Each structure stands twice: as structure tokens, then as C-alpha cells.
Amino acid sequence: MFEIKWTTEAETLYFETLEYWINHNKSNAYALKIIEEVERKEKLLAHNPFIGAKIIGAKEEVRRVLVLENFSIHYRIQKKTIEIVSFWANKKDLSI
């Protein structure tokens, strides 16, 4: 089983996304749904690190998995660690 570690940049993007949705919806319900799905993906990645699609054009091997179709977790595999390098809102019209 792989250990999951978030980079500081990825954590910041993740928390900004949650904050955006809490403020946008005036409720934390959708943010909680995002958190639940991210936790589910982390567990899945810990056991199956190669399930994500390779990102073409990246300098080093980076993979991505979708979260609720609206977000992506970008990560790289390092020995026994999954390093999450970015949390991405797939829709560019979001002002996060």
C-alpha cells in the first residue's frame, strides 16, 4: 500500500476550491461531497497507484484521476508514496 502525501501547492489549491464552493453555494454541502470523494480517491490510489491516466506533455510522469467529474487530482508515484502535486478545477470559468 502506498502512502499519500500532498504538496503544499496542491493542498492550497484544494482548500481554495473548498472555500470557493462554500462561499458560492452559501453552504458546505458540496464541499463535504468533494472531501468525501477526495478521501475515496486517496484510498483507491493507495492500493492502485497506476489507475490514473498519464498526462501527456508533462516533464516527468504525472497521472490524473477525476473527482466528481469537475475536478482532477494530479499525482506522481515515488517508490511507495503517491505525491499529489495539484488539485485542479476542470472548468476554467471558476474564479478560484
PDB file of C-alpha atoms in Angstrom:
ATOM      1  CA  MET A   1       0.000   0.000   0.000  1.00  0.00           C
ATOM      2  CA  PHE A   2       1.268   3.467  -0.923  1.00  0.00           C
ATOM      3  CA  GLU A   3       1.364   6.459   1.409  1.00  0.00           C
ATOM      4  CA  ILE A   4      -0.433   9.608   0.202  1.00  0.00           C
ATOM      5  CA  LYS A   5       1.320  12.966   0.573  1.00  0.00           C
ATOM      6  CA  TRP A   6       0.091  16.346  -0.660  1.00  0.00           C
ATOM      7  CA  THR A   7       2.454  19.081  -1.789  1.00  0.00           C
ATOM      8  CA  THR A   8       1.886  22.481  -0.213  1.00  0.00           C
ATOM      9  CA  GLU A   9       0.721  23.859  -3.564  1.00  0.00           C
ATOM     10  CA  ALA A  10      -1.788  21.031  -4.068  1.00  0.00           C
ATOM     11  CA  GLU A  11      -3.164  21.465  -0.538  1.00  0.00           C
ATOM     12  CA  THR A  12      -3.569  25.197  -1.106  1.00  0.00           C
ATOM     13  CA  LEU A  13      -5.461  24.628  -4.371  1.00  0.00           C
ATOM     14  CA  TYR A  14      -7.668  22.026  -2.683  1.00  0.00           C
ATOM     15  CA  PHE A  15      -8.556  24.287   0.255  1.00  0.00           C
ATOM     16  CA  GLU A  16      -9.170  27.259  -2.065  1.00  0.00           C
ATOM     17  CA  THR A  17     -11.560  25.099  -4.084  1.00  0.00           C
ATOM     18  CA  LEU A  18     -13.461  24.040  -0.963  1.00  0.00           C
ATOM     19  CA  GLU A  19     -13.638  27.639   0.243  1.00  0.00           C
ATOM     20  CA  TYR A  20     -14.890  28.794  -3.159  1.00  0.00           C
ATOM     21  CA  TRP A  21     -17.772  26.304  -3.114  1.00  0.00           C
ATOM     22  CA  ILE A  22     -18.722  27.074   0.470  1.00  0.00           C
ATOM     23  CA  ASN A  23     -18.913  30.793  -0.376  1.00  0.00           C
ATOM     24  CA  HIS A  24     -20.526  30.277  -3.790  1.00  0.00           C
ATOM     25  CA  ASN A  25     -23.270  27.969  -2.501  1.00  0.00           C
ATOM     26  CA  LYS A  26     -23.620  29.582   0.956  1.00  0.00           C
ATOM     27  CA  SER A  27     -23.441  26.014   2.252  1.00  0.00           C
ATOM     28  CA  ASN A  28     -20.771  23.452   2.968  1.00  0.00           C
ATOM     29  CA  ALA A  29     -22.779  20.538   1.493  1.00  0.00           C
ATOM     30  CA  TYR A  30     -20.970  20.451  -1.874  1.00  0.00           C
ATOM     31  CA  ALA A  31     -17.574  20.992  -0.207  1.00  0.00           C
ATOM     32  CA  LEU A  32     -18.273  17.985   2.027  1.00  0.00           C
ATOM     33  CA  LYS A  33     -19.152  15.952  -1.054  1.00  0.00           C
ATOM     34  CA  ILE A  34     -15.807  16.954  -2.624  1.00  0.00           C
ATOM     35  CA  ILE A  35     -13.947  15.992   0.575  1.00  0.00           C
ATOM     36  CA  GLU A  36     -15.693  12.622   0.717  1.00  0.00           C
ATOM     37  CA  GLU A  37     -14.819  11.860  -2.892  1.00  0.00           C
ATOM     38  CA  VAL A  38     -11.196  13.018  -2.500  1.00  0.00           C
ATOM     39  CA  GLU A  39     -10.810  10.707   0.502  1.00  0.00           C
ATOM     40  CA  ARG A  40     -12.284   7.845  -1.531  1.00  0.00           C
ATOM     41  CA  LYS A  41      -9.832   8.531  -4.385  1.00  0.00           C
ATOM     42  CA  GLU A  42      -6.907   8.678  -1.946  1.00  0.00           C
ATOM     43  CA  LYS A  43      -7.780   5.209  -0.647  1.00  0.00           C
ATOM     44  CA  LEU A  44      -8.162   3.910  -4.186  1.00  0.00           C
ATOM     45  CA  LEU A  45      -4.804   5.371  -5.235  1.00  0.00           C
ATOM     46  CA  ALA A  46      -3.067   3.962  -2.158  1.00  0.00           C
ATOM     47  CA  HIS A  47      -3.974   0.474  -3.375  1.00  0.00           C
ATOM     48  CA  ASN A  48      -3.954   1.064  -7.160  1.00  0.00           C
ATOM     49  CA  PRO A  49      -1.492   3.860  -7.986  1.00  0.00           C
ATOM     50  CA  PHE A  50      -1.466   3.243 -11.743  1.00  0.00           C
ATOM     51  CA  ILE A  51      -5.208   3.765 -12.308  1.00  0.00           C
ATOM     52  CA  GLY A  52      -4.784   7.416 -13.259  1.00  0.00           C
ATOM     53  CA  ALA A  53      -4.261   8.435 -16.861  1.00  0.00           C
ATOM     54  CA  LYS A  54      -0.814   9.738 -17.774  1.00  0.00           C
ATOM     55  CA  ILE A  55      -0.752  13.454 -18.523  1.00  0.00           C
ATOM     56  CA  ILE A  56       0.785  13.862 -21.957  1.00  0.00           C
ATOM     57  CA  GLY A  57       3.444  16.518 -22.260  1.00  0.00           C
ATOM     58  CA  ALA A  58       4.438  16.603 -18.594  1.00  0.00           C
ATOM     59  CA  LYS A  59       8.202  16.830 -17.940  1.00  0.00           C
ATOM     60  CA  GLU A  60       8.008  13.868 -15.581  1.00  0.00           C
ATOM     61  CA  GLU A  61       5.395  11.169 -15.297  1.00  0.00           C
ATOM     62  CA  VAL A  62       2.289  12.712 -13.776  1.00  0.00           C
ATOM     63  CA  ARG A  63      -1.069  10.984 -13.682  1.00  0.00           C
ATOM     64  CA  ARG A  64      -4.568  12.238 -13.054  1.00  0.00           C
ATOM     65  CA  VAL A  65      -7.812  10.922 -11.648  1.00  0.00           C
ATOM     66  CA  LEU A  66     -11.183  12.631 -11.791  1.00  0.00           C
ATOM     67  CA  VAL A  67     -13.082  13.712  -8.712  1.00  0.00           C
ATOM     68  CA  LEU A  68     -16.826  14.234  -9.277  1.00  0.00           C
ATOM     69  CA  GLU A  69     -16.079  14.901 -12.985  1.00  0.00           C
ATOM     70  CA  ASN A  70     -15.421  18.569 -12.124  1.00  0.00           C
ATOM     71  CA  PHE A  71     -12.001  18.231 -10.521  1.00  0.00           C
ATOM     72  CA  SER A  72      -8.764  16.341 -11.053  1.00  0.00           C
ATOM     73  CA  ILE A  73      -6.087  15.114  -8.711  1.00  0.00           C
ATOM     74  CA  HIS A  74      -2.679  15.220 -10.398  1.00  0.00           C
ATOM     75  CA  TYR A  75      -0.092  12.953  -8.811  1.00  0.00           C
ATOM     76  CA  ARG A  76       3.186  11.188  -9.308  1.00  0.00           C
ATOM     77  CA  ILE A  77       4.360   7.858  -7.986  1.00  0.00           C
ATOM     78  CA  GLN A  78       7.589   7.848  -5.986  1.00  0.00           C
ATOM     79  CA  LYS A  79       8.729   4.477  -4.623  1.00  0.00           C
ATOM     80  CA  LYS A  80       5.995   3.759  -2.010  1.00  0.00           C
ATOM     81  CA  THR A  81       4.481   7.262  -1.987  1.00  0.00           C
ATOM     82  CA  ILE A  82       1.786   8.922  -4.049  1.00  0.00           C
ATOM     83  CA  GLU A  83       2.655  12.619  -4.178  1.00  0.00           C
ATOM     84  CA  ILE A  84      -0.358  14.764  -5.035  1.00  0.00           C
ATOM     85  CA  VAL A  85       1.041  17.717  -6.928  1.00  0.00           C
ATOM     86  CA  SER A  86      -2.140  19.553  -7.917  1.00  0.00           C
ATOM     87  CA  PHE A  87      -5.878  19.729  -7.355  1.00  0.00           C
ATOM     88  CA  TRP A  88      -7.451  21.132 -10.481  1.00  0.00           C
ATOM     89  CA  ALA A  89     -10.899  22.546 -11.228  1.00  0.00           C
ATOM     90  CA  ASN A  90     -11.625  21.184 -14.715  1.00  0.00           C
ATOM     91  CA  LYS A  91     -13.968  24.026 -15.597  1.00  0.00           C
ATOM     92  CA  LYS A  92     -11.871  27.093 -16.303  1.00  0.00           C
ATOM     93  CA  ASP A  93     -14.742  29.549 -15.702  1.00  0.00           C
ATOM     94  CA  LEU A  94     -14.487  29.101 -11.923  1.00  0.00           C
ATOM     95  CA  SER A  95     -12.944  32.101 -10.192  1.00  0.00           C
ATOM     96  CA  ILE A  96     -10.943  30.239  -7.603  1.00  0.00           C
TER      97      ILE A  96
END
